[in-house]
Amino acid sequence: MSMLIFERSSAGRRLSILPEKPVEIEQYIPSECLRRQDLDLPQLSENDISRHYTELAKRSHGVNDGFYPLGSCTMKYNPKLNEAMAVLPGFCDIHPLQPLASIQGCLQVMAEAQKYLAEITGMDAVTLQPGAGAHGEFTGLLLIKAYLHSQGQLARNKIIVPDSAHGTNPASATMAGFSVINVPSDEEGYVDLDLLQAAVGDDTAALMLTNPNTLGRFDKNILQITKIVHDAGGLCYYDGANLNAVVGLVRPGDMGFDVVHLNLHKTFSTPHGGGGPGSGPVGCKSFLAPFLPGRLAMEEEDGTYGWLLPEQSIGDVKAFYGNFLVAVKALSYILTLGADGLAAAASQSVLNANYLMKQLSASYDMACDGLCMHEFVMSLEKLKQQTGVSAMDVAKALLDYQMHPPTMYFPLIVHEALMVEPTETESKETLDQAAQAYLEIYRRACSDPESLHKAPQTTPVGRVDEVGAARNPRLKFGD
Amino acid sequence: MGGYLPVDSAGQQQMLQALGLSSAKELFADVPEEMLLEQVNIPQGQSEWETEKAMRGMAEKNQVFSAVFRGAGAYRHYIPAIVKNVVAKEEFVTAYTPYQAEISQGILQAIFEYQTMICRLTGMDAANASVYDGATAAAEALAMCWDKKKPLAILAASAPPGVIQVCKTYCDGAGMELVVAPLRNGLVDKKALSELLQDQRAACFYLQQPNYFGLIEDVAGIAEIVHQYKAKLIMGVNPIAAALLQTPGECGADIAVGEGQPLGMPLSFGGPYLGFMAASKAMMRKLPGRIVGETVDNRGNRAFVLTLQAREQHIRREKASSNICSNEALCALTASVYLSAMGPTGLRQAAALSLEAAHILAQRLCAIPGFALRYKSPFFHEFVTECPVSPEYLEEQLAKRGILSGLPLDGSGMLWCATELNDESQIDALIQGIQEVTV
């Protein structure tokens, strides 16, 4: 068990960060405005802090620690050049409200990122303001709403979401003031054209879709799908969470989508940071561009850079211009890979997924047959019926093989689901080792299921009591 | 072509063979042919060295000011060396949300410690693991208070324009009404606020401490008024100022939010920053986003885990209170390390030195003919002056001297900021520059 930083604290211990010049506070602030409550922050030496976080780092697992095939999250390698570029003083030490002449480089980064992302998605304009994928969804839906309202189409207030969709899709629709119509997908996660046809109508604002879908399949009916929605007067929103499968090869704009969000922390290799920061740029076709939030960077005729303020903007969705340093990393990635590298990466991500799926299908049931795209979903329903070993047990057992488990129990339409996304930056050897571990776990499920219920055994802690945590919340030290 | 692929073409052939395929093209058989491109229309890839040159070229086009007297929502403070060192650890940088508690105890514990520090800084009962920034934290806080019978949110006009704009966008989206409460001498006009609250349609009132003009609001007094009309008080706080000023808890706030950037994050042209959120026990279950709780493992050891997930989008879908999934975890870690490195004494010192530098700056400026404070009430580390020349002209002239001036406001106003980094020599250089320009 590792000590909390507060338990390491010792009264009077401190670093000497700032000059010890005495300041008479009450000379400036009336005493009734002053804090009376004790400021109970930890009191430590620099060595204490350094060791504390080194210990915490050892009890964490990142892409750098091993295989991390967390489906839908695209945990690819995070190139170090990108990190080095994002700490350059010329990017880090720039105030967001500096005069235009002093931020030409920042605007160039934004303008280039906007331009390349628009080209990659087949869109006409891109905003970098949204802070993550879900934030991009919210933004994209507000664009749709603003556009429909500008056309007098106030009755279009429904968003169609397949039941295989990420939970953020329906949640974003609600936040943007729409109501949600969930449509069932078929067993391969494909949109059922008849059900879609029946669902669209005068009240349809848009369809939200990810393609490849959350079962890792490319919906070959995509052009019919987007046509059905457009014919009914609705718009088509592309959830870019799964773009890594086809980036540089297929453009959402060519599939018939009007709006798209990207996750720079998935497809464009920026690190996930233990949960963030991400970045969720939104691209759109030209008829939606006047409604974009915030400011767009643009290159002027004389080669300098300036701001473009969309005329009918929905307003800002975040202060300033988005997670700029994340855009720096993504641009660095795009420049390195280029058109050829992106296509090769997508292709390899699909090859890696199929190669691993092929090996695992020797034992495990796949949620659907045939080739997959960048990820695949296994259903452990039968295994559970036969041996009592659940998707959770298999996931926890994988921890003892020093690899991160797949996404569990998603998509919701597959029972006992494990969703595996190897990404293109894993070698054949890593995939072979992973396959061995998965297959060994399957054998153990059949021969010694009990050992899997007890997994993991080698991790710093065993299975944790989640129910107890929620029932009796202790959310800070001392609760 | 540059890239990070470990599989070479021989390896690819082996893998394709294992699949019974002859080319990678066959993997994309489901994609309608007319849609499949060879490549998109962007430049071809290049070596690491070439990319580095291009990126450095862009960074060098920016002007890094040696002295910054501008805040307005983004503050330059000293960042201890250990902060950068810890947050560059690859285990933290390259992990994702700690869904698998058993191998993520380090990150979970770090978030739990962050939540504790935010509670201690704000005097509140519970905090979440972060949202995108201070403005979205404010907007999420409004949503926490929303109620069908109370469809109105009121914001102080003294909140930063960025916060007001983002709240407006979120309210427009969700169908919540928003009004901005007027000011008197740069501070919330309590009488006007009472009138807005009169019909009890307001779910909440948001104000910021110190406010956009740097002034210290009477938050405790305002809390009484707000609660009298059964609305919630949301208090935006500057986390450095929080070391000295009455805490949201002491003021009676129901929710405390803020922009965490001053806690160890560089200016970064506006992001990534850190939205922190904390609430009273009564509102704890309405907090959006990830929350870490303490529990035990099956061996009886203390352990940490993501908790209260029934609030969240992946469980509740369209009924979730927020759609947030990815947050600003690494920035939250930055804030934790910063607060640990500063400790209670160091944080108070950063606040005190900023306070003093701002007051010295105000005094020195106002000794120059034509400069005068626009507002007379106490301020923290920002303040507004009238200027004898156009603020834009002043900005331009000081920029030539490597100094980023205050932010030009409407008319002749300029919003100045000082932190512990604006020492005497910087202030001397600023004053000298201004004297050369205004003579």
PDB file of C-alpha atoms in Angstrom, chain A residues 41-160:
ATOM      1  CA  LEU A  41      -1.664  21.436   1.925  1.00  0.00           C
ATOM      2  CA  PRO A  42       1.050  18.797   2.293  1.00  0.00           C
ATOM      3  CA  GLN A  43       4.391  19.933   3.729  1.00  0.00           C
ATOM      4  CA  LEU A  44       7.193  18.045   2.063  1.00  0.00           C
ATOM      5  CA  SER A  45      10.751  18.167   0.798  1.00  0.00           C
ATOM      6  CA  GLU A  46      11.441  17.964  -2.913  1.00  0.00           C
ATOM      7  CA  ASN A  47      12.798  14.450  -2.455  1.00  0.00           C
ATOM      8  CA  ASP A  48       9.553  13.417  -0.698  1.00  0.00           C
ATOM      9  CA  ILE A  49       7.548  14.676  -3.658  1.00  0.00           C
ATOM     10  CA  SER A  50       9.814  13.120  -6.222  1.00  0.00           C
ATOM     11  CA  ARG A  51       9.681   9.703  -4.558  1.00  0.00           C
ATOM     12  CA  HIS A  52       5.961   9.917  -3.984  1.00  0.00           C
ATOM     13  CA  TYR A  53       5.160  10.435  -7.643  1.00  0.00           C
ATOM     14  CA  THR A  54       7.746   7.934  -8.782  1.00  0.00           C
ATOM     15  CA  GLU A  55       5.942   5.386  -6.642  1.00  0.00           C
ATOM     16  CA  LEU A  56       2.588   6.380  -8.115  1.00  0.00           C
ATOM     17  CA  ALA A  57       4.037   6.146 -11.615  1.00  0.00           C
ATOM     18  CA  LYS A  58       5.157   2.589 -10.878  1.00  0.00           C
ATOM     19  CA  ARG A  59       1.594   1.734  -9.930  1.00  0.00           C
ATOM     20  CA  SER A  60       0.239   3.000 -13.258  1.00  0.00           C
ATOM     21  CA  HIS A  61       0.090   1.497 -16.733  1.00  0.00           C
ATOM     22  CA  GLY A  62       0.534   3.586 -19.851  1.00  0.00           C
ATOM     23  CA  VAL A  63       1.157   2.741 -23.482  1.00  0.00           C
ATOM     24  CA  ASN A  64       4.841   2.911 -22.603  1.00  0.00           C
ATOM     25  CA  ASP A  65       4.424   0.123 -20.039  1.00  0.00           C
ATOM     26  CA  GLY A  66       2.934  -2.416 -22.361  1.00  0.00           C
ATOM     27  CA  PHE A  67       0.212  -3.503 -24.726  1.00  0.00           C
ATOM     28  CA  TYR A  68      -2.924  -1.377 -24.278  1.00  0.00           C
ATOM     29  CA  PRO A  69      -5.635  -2.586 -26.692  1.00  0.00           C
ATOM     30  CA  LEU A  70      -8.439  -0.564 -25.122  1.00  0.00           C
ATOM     31  CA  GLY A  71     -11.132  -0.702 -27.782  1.00  0.00           C
ATOM     32  CA  SER A  72     -12.536   2.597 -29.023  1.00  0.00           C
ATOM     33  CA  CYS A  73      -9.710   4.546 -27.364  1.00  0.00           C
ATOM     34  CA  THR A  74      -6.911   4.044 -29.932  1.00  0.00           C
ATOM     35  CA  MET A  75      -4.043   3.731 -27.479  1.00  0.00           C
ATOM     36  CA  LYS A  76      -1.287   4.058 -30.034  1.00  0.00           C
ATOM     37  CA  TYR A  77       2.304   5.027 -29.324  1.00  0.00           C
ATOM     38  CA  ASN A  78       2.750   8.720 -28.515  1.00  0.00           C
ATOM     39  CA  PRO A  79       5.780   9.955 -30.477  1.00  0.00           C
ATOM     40  CA  LYS A  80       8.353  11.833 -28.411  1.00  0.00           C
ATOM     41  CA  LEU A  81       9.050  14.511 -30.993  1.00  0.00           C
ATOM     42  CA  ASN A  82       5.506  15.759 -30.533  1.00  0.00           C
ATOM     43  CA  GLU A  83       6.036  16.111 -26.788  1.00  0.00           C
ATOM     44  CA  ALA A  84       9.306  17.978 -27.392  1.00  0.00           C
ATOM     45  CA  MET A  85       7.610  20.413 -29.764  1.00  0.00           C
ATOM     46  CA  ALA A  86       4.814  21.137 -27.281  1.00  0.00           C
ATOM     47  CA  VAL A  87       7.238  22.332 -24.601  1.00  0.00           C
ATOM     48  CA  LEU A  88       9.035  24.860 -26.824  1.00  0.00           C
ATOM     49  CA  PRO A  89       8.895  28.287 -25.114  1.00  0.00           C
ATOM     50  CA  GLY A  90       7.670  29.722 -28.422  1.00  0.00           C
ATOM     51  CA  PHE A  91       4.435  27.775 -27.874  1.00  0.00           C
ATOM     52  CA  CYS A  92       4.276  27.363 -24.082  1.00  0.00           C
ATOM     53  CA  ASP A  93       5.024  30.911 -23.008  1.00  0.00           C
ATOM     54  CA  ILE A  94       2.526  32.647 -25.263  1.00  0.00           C
ATOM     55  CA  HIS A  95      -0.363  34.455 -23.607  1.00  0.00           C
ATOM     56  CA  PRO A  96      -3.666  33.776 -25.372  1.00  0.00           C
ATOM     57  CA  LEU A  97      -4.460  37.493 -25.574  1.00  0.00           C
ATOM     58  CA  GLN A  98      -1.181  38.726 -27.090  1.00  0.00           C
ATOM     59  CA  PRO A  99      -1.330  41.137 -30.031  1.00  0.00           C
ATOM     60  CA  LEU A 100      -1.662  39.595 -33.477  1.00  0.00           C
ATOM     61  CA  ALA A 101       1.870  40.412 -34.637  1.00  0.00           C
ATOM     62  CA  SER A 102       3.299  38.445 -31.724  1.00  0.00           C
ATOM     63  CA  ILE A 103       1.316  35.217 -32.293  1.00  0.00           C
ATOM     64  CA  GLN A 104       1.921  34.562 -35.983  1.00  0.00           C
ATOM     65  CA  GLY A 105       3.464  31.159 -35.280  1.00  0.00           C
ATOM     66  CA  CYS A 106       0.537  30.002 -33.109  1.00  0.00           C
ATOM     67  CA  LEU A 107      -1.901  31.091 -35.786  1.00  0.00           C
ATOM     68  CA  GLN A 108       0.112  29.244 -38.411  1.00  0.00           C
ATOM     69  CA  VAL A 109      -0.045  26.055 -36.321  1.00  0.00           C
ATOM     70  CA  MET A 110      -3.802  26.454 -36.037  1.00  0.00           C
ATOM     71  CA  ALA A 111      -4.307  27.354 -39.687  1.00  0.00           C
ATOM     72  CA  GLU A 112      -2.257  24.375 -40.880  1.00  0.00           C
ATOM     73  CA  ALA A 113      -3.932  21.968 -38.478  1.00  0.00           C
ATOM     74  CA  GLN A 114      -7.354  23.248 -39.591  1.00  0.00           C
ATOM     75  CA  LYS A 115      -6.414  22.911 -43.252  1.00  0.00           C
ATOM     76  CA  TYR A 116      -5.006  19.390 -43.003  1.00  0.00           C
ATOM     77  CA  LEU A 117      -7.807  18.112 -40.783  1.00  0.00           C
ATOM     78  CA  ALA A 118     -10.367  19.529 -43.221  1.00  0.00           C
ATOM     79  CA  GLU A 119      -8.643  17.759 -46.092  1.00  0.00           C
ATOM     80  CA  ILE A 120      -8.354  14.490 -44.156  1.00  0.00           C
ATOM     81  CA  THR A 121     -12.048  14.519 -43.260  1.00  0.00           C
ATOM     82  CA  GLY A 122     -13.360  15.920 -46.544  1.00  0.00           C
ATOM     83  CA  MET A 123     -14.799  18.944 -44.792  1.00  0.00           C
ATOM     84  CA  ASP A 124     -14.632  22.650 -45.694  1.00  0.00           C
ATOM     85  CA  ALA A 125     -13.875  24.216 -42.321  1.00  0.00           C
ATOM     86  CA  VAL A 126     -12.520  23.060 -38.957  1.00  0.00           C
ATOM     87  CA  THR A 127     -12.564  24.526 -35.459  1.00  0.00           C
ATOM     88  CA  LEU A 128      -9.986  23.444 -32.877  1.00  0.00           C
ATOM     89  CA  GLN A 129     -11.894  24.869 -29.905  1.00  0.00           C
ATOM     90  CA  PRO A 130     -13.577  21.755 -28.427  1.00  0.00           C
ATOM     91  CA  GLY A 131     -11.554  20.196 -25.605  1.00  0.00           C
ATOM     92  CA  ALA A 132     -12.299  16.518 -26.255  1.00  0.00           C
ATOM     93  CA  GLY A 133     -14.451  14.191 -28.349  1.00  0.00           C
ATOM     94  CA  ALA A 134     -17.634  14.598 -26.331  1.00  0.00           C
ATOM     95  CA  HIS A 135     -17.136  18.355 -26.386  1.00  0.00           C
ATOM     96  CA  GLY A 136     -16.822  18.122 -30.169  1.00  0.00           C
ATOM     97  CA  GLU A 137     -20.114  16.217 -30.342  1.00  0.00           C
ATOM     98  CA  PHE A 138     -21.822  18.940 -28.322  1.00  0.00           C
ATOM     99  CA  THR A 139     -20.331  21.577 -30.622  1.00  0.00           C
ATOM    100  CA  GLY A 140     -21.302  19.742 -33.807  1.00  0.00           C
ATOM    101  CA  LEU A 141     -24.866  19.309 -32.600  1.00  0.00           C
ATOM    102  CA  LEU A 142     -25.107  23.004 -31.745  1.00  0.00           C
ATOM    103  CA  LEU A 143     -23.989  23.778 -35.318  1.00  0.00           C
ATOM    104  CA  ILE A 144     -26.764  21.575 -36.631  1.00  0.00           C
ATOM    105  CA  LYS A 145     -29.297  23.226 -34.369  1.00  0.00           C
ATOM    106  CA  ALA A 146     -28.193  26.740 -35.316  1.00  0.00           C
ATOM    107  CA  TYR A 147     -28.353  25.874 -39.000  1.00  0.00           C
ATOM    108  CA  LEU A 148     -31.810  24.289 -38.761  1.00  0.00           C
ATOM    109  CA  HIS A 149     -33.105  27.256 -36.804  1.00  0.00           C
ATOM    110  CA  SER A 150     -31.668  29.633 -39.405  1.00  0.00           C
ATOM    111  CA  GLN A 151     -33.740  27.725 -41.970  1.00  0.00           C
ATOM    112  CA  GLY A 152     -36.858  28.054 -39.854  1.00  0.00           C
ATOM    113  CA  GLN A 153     -36.854  24.298 -39.198  1.00  0.00           C
ATOM    114  CA  LEU A 154     -37.678  24.560 -35.524  1.00  0.00           C
ATOM    115  CA  ALA A 155     -39.559  21.264 -35.424  1.00  0.00           C
ATOM    116  CA  ARG A 156     -36.464  19.252 -36.228  1.00  0.00           C
ATOM    117  CA  ASN A 157     -35.522  18.389 -32.658  1.00  0.00           C
ATOM    118  CA  LYS A 158     -34.700  14.673 -32.731  1.00  0.00           C
ATOM    119  CA  ILE A 159     -31.306  13.044 -32.981  1.00  0.00           C
ATOM    120  CA  ILE A 160     -31.197   9.459 -34.182  1.00  0.00           C
TER     121      ILE A 160
END
